[in-house]
GROMACS .gro file of C-alpha atoms in nm:
model
  383
    1MET     CA    1   1.656   0.543  -1.004
    2CYS     CA    2   1.721   0.402  -0.645
    3GLU     CA    3   1.479   0.217  -0.423
    4ILE     CA    4   1.364   0.388  -0.106
    5VAL     CA    5   1.281   0.217   0.210
    6LEU     CA    6   1.046   0.444   0.420
    7THR     CA    7   0.936   0.321   0.809
    8SER     CA    8   0.704   0.479   1.030
    9SER     CA    9   0.597   0.468   1.383
   10LEU     CA   10   0.351   0.582   1.633
   11ASN     CA   11   0.621   0.805   1.818
   12GLY     CA   12   0.579   1.036   1.503
   13ARG     CA   13   0.888   0.971   1.308
   14ILE     CA   14   0.911   0.865   0.923
   15THR     CA   15   1.267   0.781   0.812
   16ALA     CA   16   1.408   0.700   0.477
   17TYR     CA   17   1.666   0.483   0.373
   18GLU     CA   18   1.828   0.398   0.042
   19ALA     CA   19   1.744   0.036  -0.010
   20ILE     CA   20   2.127  -0.014  -0.152
   21SER     CA   21   2.309   0.101   0.130
   22GLY     CA   22   2.114   0.121   0.398
   23THR     CA   23   2.187   0.517   0.471
   24THR     CA   24   1.978   0.738   0.626
   25VAL     CA   25   1.859   1.002   0.351
   26ALA     CA   26   1.581   1.198   0.539
   27ARG     CA   27   1.370   1.198   0.829
   28PHE     CA   28   1.003   1.350   0.877
   29THR     CA   29   0.832   1.444   1.181
   30GLY     CA   30   0.480   1.519   1.325
   31SER     CA   31   0.271   1.208   1.204
   32GLN     CA   32   0.172   0.944   1.425
   33SER     CA   33   0.101   0.711   1.134
   34PRO     CA   34  -0.094   0.354   1.201
   35ARG     CA   35  -0.013   0.015   1.022
   36HIS     CA   36  -0.060   0.048   0.629
   37GLY     CA   37  -0.072   0.454   0.704
   38LEU     CA   38   0.224   0.526   0.462
   39ALA     CA   39   0.193   0.593   0.079
   40ILE     CA   40   0.418   0.739  -0.192
   41VAL     CA   41   0.192   0.952  -0.435
   42GLY     CA   42   0.271   0.985  -0.779
   43LYS     CA   43   0.638   0.967  -0.895
   44ALA     CA   44   0.729   1.043  -0.537
   45ASN     CA   45   0.655   1.395  -0.571
   46TYR     CA   46   0.483   1.327  -0.183
   47ILE     CA   47   0.460   1.109   0.081
   48ALA     CA   48   0.103   1.066   0.269
   49ALA     CA   49   0.073   0.990   0.604
   50SER     CA   50  -0.229   0.875   0.829
   51HIS     CA   51  -0.212   1.081   1.153
   52ILE     CA   52  -0.398   0.944   1.443
   53SER     CA   53  -0.422   1.227   1.709
   54SER     CA   54  -0.357   1.164   2.076
   55SER     CA   55  -0.638   1.379   2.156
   56ALA     CA   56  -0.990   1.270   2.160
   57THR     CA   57  -1.155   1.357   1.847
   58PRO     CA   58  -1.400   1.253   1.606
   59SER     CA   59  -1.217   1.384   1.294
   60GLY     CA   60  -0.877   1.273   1.144
   61SER     CA   61  -0.619   1.419   0.885
   62ILE     CA   62  -0.358   1.303   0.625
   63HIS     CA   63  -0.028   1.507   0.610
   64LEU     CA   64   0.147   1.546   0.309
   65TYR     CA   65   0.558   1.547   0.300
   66ASN     CA   66   0.774   1.661   0.020
   67TRP     CA   67   1.116   1.543   0.028
   68TRP     CA   68   1.342   1.813   0.127
   69SER     CA   69   1.154   1.927   0.426
   70PRO     CA   70   1.133   1.717   0.752
   71THR     CA   71   0.803   1.935   0.848
   72VAL     CA   72   0.442   1.870   0.759
   73LEU     CA   73   0.366   2.034   0.386
   74HIS     CA   74   0.002   1.995   0.411
   75GLN     CA   75  -0.215   1.861   0.658
   76ILE     CA   76  -0.581   1.728   0.472
   77PRO     CA   77  -0.896   1.685   0.734
   78VAL     CA   78  -1.077   1.386   0.685
   79PRO     CA   79  -1.435   1.332   0.860
   80GLU     CA   80  -1.331   1.054   1.096
   81PRO     CA   81  -0.995   0.858   1.187
   82VAL     CA   82  -0.835   0.713   0.875
   83VAL     CA   83  -0.569   0.435   0.873
   84PRO     CA   84  -0.454   0.240   0.567
   85LEU     CA   85  -0.394   0.477   0.251
   86ALA     CA   86  -0.338   0.442  -0.124
   87ALA     CA   87  -0.229   0.641  -0.409
   88THR     CA   88  -0.297   0.648  -0.776
   89PRO     CA   89   0.035   0.594  -0.986
   90ASP     CA   90  -0.052   0.942  -1.152
   91GLY     CA   91  -0.046   1.118  -0.799
   92LEU     CA   92  -0.393   1.241  -0.850
   93PHE     CA   93  -0.592   1.084  -0.592
   94VAL     CA   94  -0.527   0.912  -0.246
   95PHE     CA   95  -0.799   0.714  -0.088
   96ALA     CA   96  -0.811   0.625   0.278
   97GLY     CA   97  -1.016   0.369   0.519
   98GLY     CA   98  -1.183   0.504   0.785
   99ILE     CA   99  -1.267   0.341   1.123
  100SER     CA  100  -1.645   0.345   1.037
  101GLY     CA  101  -1.590   0.086   0.741
  102HIS     CA  102  -1.603   0.380   0.484
  103VAL     CA  103  -1.349   0.456   0.199
  104TYR     CA  104  -1.254   0.783   0.146
  105ALA     CA  105  -1.143   0.921  -0.220
  106LEU     CA  106  -0.941   1.267  -0.171
  107SER     CA  107  -0.799   1.489  -0.478
  108ILE     CA  108  -0.419   1.555  -0.426
  109PRO     CA  109  -0.262   1.826  -0.375
  110SER     CA  110  -0.608   2.011  -0.266
  111GLY     CA  111  -0.726   1.728  -0.041
  112ASN     CA  112  -1.082   1.783  -0.156
  113VAL     CA  113  -1.304   1.483   0.005
  114ILE     CA  114  -1.453   1.365  -0.361
  115ASN     CA  115  -1.649   1.039  -0.213
  116ALA     CA  116  -1.722   0.814   0.082
  117VAL     CA  117  -1.802   0.453  -0.008
  118PRO     CA  118  -1.950   0.281   0.264
  119ALA     CA  119  -1.739  -0.060   0.212
  120HIS     CA  120  -1.704  -0.291   0.563
  121ASN     CA  121  -2.043  -0.258   0.774
  122ASN     CA  122  -1.948  -0.053   1.033
  123LYS     CA  123  -1.608  -0.212   1.112
  124PRO     CA  124  -1.266  -0.031   1.036
  125VAL     CA  125  -1.092  -0.064   0.703
  126SER     CA  126  -0.759  -0.253   0.772
  127CYS     CA  127  -0.596  -0.207   0.395
  128ILE     CA  128  -0.609  -0.064   0.086
  129LYS     CA  129  -0.457  -0.174  -0.238
  130ILE     CA  130  -0.481  -0.037  -0.606
  131SER     CA  131  -0.499  -0.297  -0.894
  132GLY     CA  132  -0.618  -0.384  -1.215
  133HIS     CA  133  -0.500  -0.307  -1.577
  134GLN     CA  134  -0.415   0.079  -1.551
  135SER     CA  135  -0.457   0.077  -1.215
  136SER     CA  136  -0.848   0.066  -1.228
  137LEU     CA  137  -0.965  -0.097  -0.935
  138LEU     CA  138  -0.957  -0.023  -0.564
  139ILE     CA  139  -0.959  -0.338  -0.347
  140SER     CA  140  -1.034  -0.313   0.037
  141GLY     CA  141  -0.987  -0.491   0.345
  142GLY     CA  142  -1.178  -0.449   0.667
  143ASP     CA  143  -1.172  -0.596   1.004
  144ASP     CA  144  -1.509  -0.790   0.920
  145GLY     CA  145  -1.325  -1.015   0.731
  146CYS     CA  146  -1.448  -0.917   0.372
  147ILE     CA  147  -1.266  -0.775   0.092
  148ALA     CA  148  -1.456  -0.468  -0.136
  149VAL     CA  149  -1.374  -0.419  -0.508
  150MET     CA  150  -1.442  -0.072  -0.628
  151PRO     CA  151  -1.397   0.079  -0.981
  152ILE     CA  152  -1.168   0.390  -0.910
  153LEU     CA  153  -1.335   0.577  -1.230
  154GLY     CA  154  -1.638   0.580  -1.042
  155ILE     CA  155  -1.522   0.629  -0.725
  156VAL     CA  156  -1.325   0.973  -0.839
  157ALA     CA  157  -1.596   1.090  -1.105
  158ASP     CA  158  -1.839   1.125  -0.776
  159ASP     CA  159  -2.108   0.929  -1.041
  160ASN     CA  160  -2.402   0.874  -0.809
  161GLN     CA  161  -2.569   0.653  -1.041
  162CYS     CA  162  -2.245   0.419  -1.007
  163ASP     CA  163  -2.253   0.107  -0.781
  164PHE     CA  164  -1.949   0.173  -0.628
  165ILE     CA  165  -1.908  -0.206  -0.495
  166LEU     CA  166  -1.842  -0.420  -0.816
  167ILE     CA  167  -1.797  -0.763  -0.565
  168ARG     CA  168  -1.766  -0.825  -0.208
  169PHE     CA  169  -1.709  -1.140  -0.039
  170LEU     CA  170  -1.594  -1.284   0.273
  171ALA     CA  171  -1.250  -1.383   0.279
  172HIS     CA  172  -1.146  -1.462   0.589
  173ASP     CA  173  -1.282  -1.525   0.987
  174GLY     CA  174  -1.049  -1.253   1.136
  175PRO     CA  175  -0.951  -0.900   1.007
  176VAL     CA  176  -0.805  -0.855   0.675
  177THR     CA  177  -0.417  -0.796   0.735
  178SER     CA  178  -0.295  -0.727   0.405
  179ILE     CA  179  -0.362  -0.763  -0.012
  180THR     CA  180  -0.147  -0.862  -0.248
  181CYS     CA  181  -0.210  -0.841  -0.630
  182PHE     CA  182  -0.075  -1.015  -0.906
  183THR     CA  183   0.037  -0.865  -1.219
  184ARG     CA  184   0.143  -1.125  -1.426
  185ILE     CA  185  -0.184  -1.321  -1.417
  186SER     CA  186  -0.403  -1.201  -1.710
  187CYS     CA  187  -0.752  -1.237  -1.474
  188PRO     CA  188  -0.729  -0.988  -1.174
  189THR     CA  189  -0.626  -1.208  -0.891
  190ILE     CA  190  -0.484  -1.130  -0.513
  191MET     CA  191  -0.357  -1.236  -0.225
  192THR     CA  192  -0.509  -1.194   0.096
  193SER     CA  193  -0.376  -1.263   0.485
  194SER     CA  194  -0.537  -1.243   0.812
  195THR     CA  195  -0.539  -1.282   1.174
  196ASP     CA  196  -0.723  -1.603   1.120
  197SER     CA  197  -0.344  -1.755   1.079
  198THR     CA  198  -0.398  -1.816   0.634
  199CYS     CA  199  -0.351  -1.667   0.324
  200LYS     CA  200  -0.578  -1.692   0.062
  201VAL     CA  201  -0.560  -1.637  -0.334
  202TRP     CA  202  -0.879  -1.512  -0.476
  203SER     CA  203  -0.998  -1.429  -0.828
  204LEU     CA  204  -1.178  -1.089  -0.843
  205LEU     CA  205  -1.397  -1.186  -1.103
  206ASP     CA  206  -1.610  -1.373  -0.891
  207GLY     CA  207  -1.448  -1.386  -0.544
  208ARG     CA  208  -1.361  -1.752  -0.604
  209LYS     CA  209  -1.111  -1.897  -0.374
  210LEU     CA  210  -0.804  -2.035  -0.563
  211GLN     CA  211  -0.564  -2.126  -0.311
  212THR     CA  212  -0.541  -2.157   0.088
  213ILE     CA  213  -0.193  -2.146   0.280
  214ALA     CA  214  -0.261  -2.219   0.634
  215PHE     CA  215  -0.013  -2.087   0.906
  216PRO     CA  216   0.064  -2.184   1.271
  217CYS     CA  217   0.018  -1.817   1.390
  218ALA     CA  218  -0.172  -1.478   1.246
  219ILE     CA  219   0.006  -1.318   0.942
  220SER     CA  220   0.073  -0.944   0.898
  221GLY     CA  221   0.191  -0.903   0.546
  222VAL     CA  222   0.290  -1.081   0.246
  223ALA     CA  223   0.587  -1.016  -0.007
  224LEU     CA  224   0.584  -1.171  -0.381
  225ASP     CA  225   0.864  -1.198  -0.599
  226PRO     CA  226   0.926  -1.033  -0.900
  227ALA     CA  227   0.825  -1.365  -1.088
  228GLU     CA  228   0.498  -1.414  -0.857
  229VAL     CA  229   0.613  -1.781  -0.763
  230GLU     CA  230   0.770  -1.755  -0.415
  231PHE     CA  231   0.617  -1.555  -0.152
  232TYR     CA  232   0.731  -1.438   0.213
  233ALA     CA  233   0.474  -1.397   0.486
  234ALA     CA  234   0.523  -1.247   0.793
  235GLY     CA  235   0.416  -1.374   1.097
  236SER     CA  236   0.297  -1.282   1.452
  237ASN     CA  237   0.520  -1.517   1.604
  238GLY     CA  238   0.865  -1.380   1.478
  239TRP     CA  239   0.900  -1.634   1.181
  240ILE     CA  240   0.933  -1.510   0.832
  241TYR     CA  241   0.789  -1.784   0.622
  242LYS     CA  242   0.853  -1.878   0.253
  243GLY     CA  243   0.625  -2.080   0.034
  244ILE     CA  244   0.592  -2.195  -0.334
  245LEU     CA  245   0.262  -2.072  -0.513
  246GLN     CA  246   0.029  -2.303  -0.723
  247VAL     CA  247  -0.230  -2.044  -0.854
  248GLY     CA  248  -0.389  -2.272  -1.120
  249SER     CA  249  -0.360  -2.609  -0.992
  250ARG     CA  250  -0.599  -2.857  -0.866
  251LYS     CA  251  -0.431  -2.830  -0.518
  252GLU     CA  252  -0.630  -2.602  -0.310
  253THR     CA  253  -0.438  -2.604   0.019
  254ILE     CA  254  -0.089  -2.608   0.081
  255GLN     CA  255   0.018  -2.763   0.390
  256SER     CA  256   0.428  -2.745   0.338
  257VAL     CA  257   0.520  -2.392   0.406
  258ALA     CA  258   0.915  -2.397   0.487
  259TRP     CA  259   1.027  -2.100   0.725
  260ALA     CA  260   1.307  -1.877   0.620
  261GLY     CA  261   1.420  -1.724   0.962
  262LYS     CA  262   1.279  -1.597   1.272
  263HIS     CA  263   1.320  -1.262   1.467
  264GLU     CA  264   1.365  -1.310   1.832
  265GLY     CA  265   1.232  -0.967   1.930
  266GLY     CA  266   0.862  -1.012   1.888
  267GLY     CA  267   0.613  -1.065   1.625
  268MET     CA  268   0.682  -0.925   1.232
  269VAL     CA  269   0.506  -0.602   1.131
  270SER     CA  270   0.595  -0.606   0.790
  271VAL     CA  271   0.782  -0.766   0.507
  272VAL     CA  272   0.827  -0.623   0.154
  273MET     CA  273   1.077  -0.665  -0.162
  274ALA     CA  274   1.350  -0.458  -0.244
  275ASN     CA  275   1.629  -0.388  -0.462
  276GLY     CA  276   1.438  -0.586  -0.734
  277GLY     CA  277   1.340  -0.890  -0.572
  278LYS     CA  278   1.680  -0.925  -0.421
  279ASN     CA  279   1.618  -0.862  -0.055
  280LEU     CA  280   1.360  -0.858   0.190
  281VAL     CA  281   1.260  -0.561   0.441
  282CYS     CA  282   1.138  -0.674   0.749
  283GLY     CA  283   0.996  -0.480   1.040
  284ALA     CA  284   0.935  -0.625   1.360
  285GLU     CA  285   0.693  -0.538   1.680
  286ASP     CA  286   1.018  -0.408   1.879
  287GLY     CA  287   1.097  -0.183   1.607
  288SER     CA  288   1.394  -0.344   1.460
  289VAL     CA  289   1.439  -0.319   1.075
  290TYR     CA  290   1.646  -0.506   0.906
  291MET     CA  291   1.762  -0.636   0.520
  292TRP     CA  292   1.797  -1.012   0.422
  293GLU     CA  293   1.940  -1.137   0.121
  294ARG     CA  294   1.693  -1.367  -0.039
  295GLU     CA  295   1.941  -1.604  -0.185
  296LYS     CA  296   2.156  -1.717   0.104
  297GLY     CA  297   1.867  -1.630   0.366
  298GLU     CA  298   2.068  -1.393   0.610
  299VAL     CA  299   2.057  -1.079   0.733
  300MET     CA  300   2.269  -0.840   0.540
  301MET     CA  301   2.206  -0.502   0.769
  302VAL     CA  302   2.010  -0.324   1.007
  303LEU     CA  303   1.833  -0.022   0.898
  304GLY     CA  304   1.737   0.089   1.191
  305LYS     CA  305   1.525   0.096   1.538
  306HIS     CA  306   1.191   0.235   1.608
  307ASP     CA  307   1.015   0.257   1.952
  308ILE     CA  308   0.697   0.149   1.800
  309LEU     CA  309   0.740   0.052   1.416
  310SER     CA  310   0.388   0.059   1.229
  311ASP     CA  311   0.481   0.029   0.873
  312VAL     CA  312   0.747  -0.053   0.642
  313ILE     CA  313   0.720   0.036   0.236
  314VAL     CA  314   0.944   0.067  -0.057
  315GLY     CA  315   0.929   0.302  -0.343
  316ARG     CA  316   1.129   0.511  -0.584
  317GLY     CA  317   1.363   0.811  -0.551
  318MET     CA  318   1.240   1.153  -0.635
  319GLY     CA  319   1.009   1.128  -0.903
  320ASP     CA  320   1.161   1.212  -1.257
  321GLY     CA  321   1.534   1.200  -1.133
  322THR     CA  322   1.586   1.558  -1.168
  323LYS     CA  323   1.554   1.599  -0.754
  324LEU     CA  324   1.807   1.468  -0.528
  325ILE     CA  325   1.714   1.354  -0.208
  326GLY     CA  326   1.975   1.550   0.048
  327ARG     CA  327   2.116   1.409   0.371
  328GLY     CA  328   1.891   1.480   0.685
  329ASN     CA  329   1.624   1.684   0.434
  330THR     CA  330   1.898   1.951   0.332
  331TYR     CA  331   1.883   1.995  -0.012
  332MET     CA  332   2.251   2.020  -0.105
  333GLY     CA  333   2.380   2.366  -0.237
  334LEU     CA  334   2.045   2.548  -0.186
  335SER     CA  335   1.949   2.803   0.034
  336ALA     CA  336   1.644   2.779   0.259
  337LYS     CA  337   1.497   3.074   0.024
  338GLN     CA  338   1.547   2.851  -0.273
  339VAL     CA  339   1.371   2.548  -0.134
  340ASP     CA  340   1.103   2.743  -0.015
  341SER     CA  341   1.038   2.876  -0.362
  342MET     CA  342   1.108   2.540  -0.523
  343GLN     CA  343   0.877   2.383  -0.318
  344THR     CA  344   0.591   2.632  -0.370
  345GLU     CA  345   0.641   2.611  -0.752
  346ASP     CA  346   0.623   2.219  -0.726
  347VAL     CA  347   0.263   2.265  -0.537
  348LEU     CA  348   0.125   2.528  -0.781
  349SER     CA  349   0.284   2.293  -1.066
  350VAL     CA  350   0.119   1.997  -0.940
  351THR     CA  351  -0.195   2.210  -0.907
  352ALA     CA  352  -0.237   2.374  -1.244
  353GLN     CA  353  -0.223   2.020  -1.418
  354ASP     CA  354  -0.465   1.844  -1.177
  355ARG     CA  355  -0.794   1.899  -1.377
  356THR     CA  356  -0.616   1.803  -1.719
  357ARG     CA  357  -0.444   1.484  -1.577
  358ALA     CA  358  -0.771   1.408  -1.416
  359ILE     CA  359  -0.960   1.453  -1.734
  360HIS     CA  360  -0.697   1.225  -1.953
  361GLY     CA  361  -0.673   0.980  -1.686
  362LEU     CA  362  -1.078   0.926  -1.627
  363GLN     CA  363  -1.120   0.898  -2.009
  364SER     CA  364  -0.810   0.625  -2.039
  365ALA     CA  365  -1.005   0.437  -1.765
  366ILE     CA  366  -1.335   0.427  -1.931
  367GLY     CA  367  -1.232   0.146  -2.168
  368VAL     CA  368  -1.069  -0.040  -1.888
  369TYR     CA  369  -1.390  -0.036  -1.671
  370GLN     CA  370  -1.621  -0.134  -1.946
  371ARG     CA  371  -1.387  -0.439  -2.025
  372LEU     CA  372  -1.388  -0.526  -1.662
  373LEU     CA  373  -1.762  -0.512  -1.671
  374ASN     CA  374  -1.820  -0.747  -1.975
  375LEU     CA  375  -1.561  -0.966  -1.801
  376ILE     CA  376  -1.811  -0.980  -1.508
  377LEU     CA  377  -2.113  -1.022  -1.683
  378LYS     CA  378  -1.967  -1.325  -1.885
  379SER     CA  379  -1.848  -1.482  -1.560
  380ASN     CA  380  -2.212  -1.455  -1.424
  381LYS     CA  381  -2.382  -1.616  -1.724
  382HIS     CA  382  -2.158  -1.900  -1.670
  383ILE     CA  383  -2.256  -1.953  -1.326
   0.00000   0.00000   0.00000
């Protein structure tokens, strides 16, 4: 299944590129999506985009798209403007960070708000990530510089007896700009970046800092290589920085971070891995989106140019592989009526399975949640 690069901009356009060839495969309209405002829902059945309306309104919305129509399939209202989004791998839930510091849990595709967690001291939520064994943890960063860790099981179950915040700690002196999760380390571990010109590595069991990497500028995002040894950081000065991680070593601070390359058109907005880690996709403030070859450190191709680039993400194509993305959202060989029928059947199918999948997902997460709590309790006993 091919990888797809998705880009968004504040001018209302979302574009999908084939990661290998750089070919434009789909365009979507109608969403003024901000930083971290894109998410692929489930097995690429939907694209979710937070929408910031130009009109003065206290409410916000999230737009759902499918792959064969350029227009919004479903507009989900939320109580306030939301910016960062994250979706569970099964596609059942989307989490959105509000400007008030609340994190909202919504069921998909209905869009019902299940819960709202005050996570960031009345400061905007700046980024959200899902991590942990079987994707059991929701991690948010805010303009308050804090990281909050929440159990997905408790949030989506709407359990009023549950303490939604497992741990919260001050991570940075400025807003948190990104959260990157390690998957090859047994204990839950993340890397965060900030406008305070640092990246830091943290243990989520106790909020302990494992490593600090200092930079000469603000960092907007980080990409880990598949082996989780090298990292690439997007700098506000236009540089893409490359460094070697030393998680577990006694040396806390790395001073020798080498640069990989510089973009002359302004600061970097995002950097993500593509094509199994062979390439880097970088987005800049001037709207340029281009692909690097990691081994040679050279730009391979320019994917596109946006007026105001807000985000770049990479995901898989169309879910189970039985559906093909048509060029320019034209579903090849099908009439408009057939496409509408498929679209309706797809939504109805997901809706019909929603309850069964939710119950199964919650049951499988109970054991994970209990094991996590036991680890935290054991860790606290040793403090």
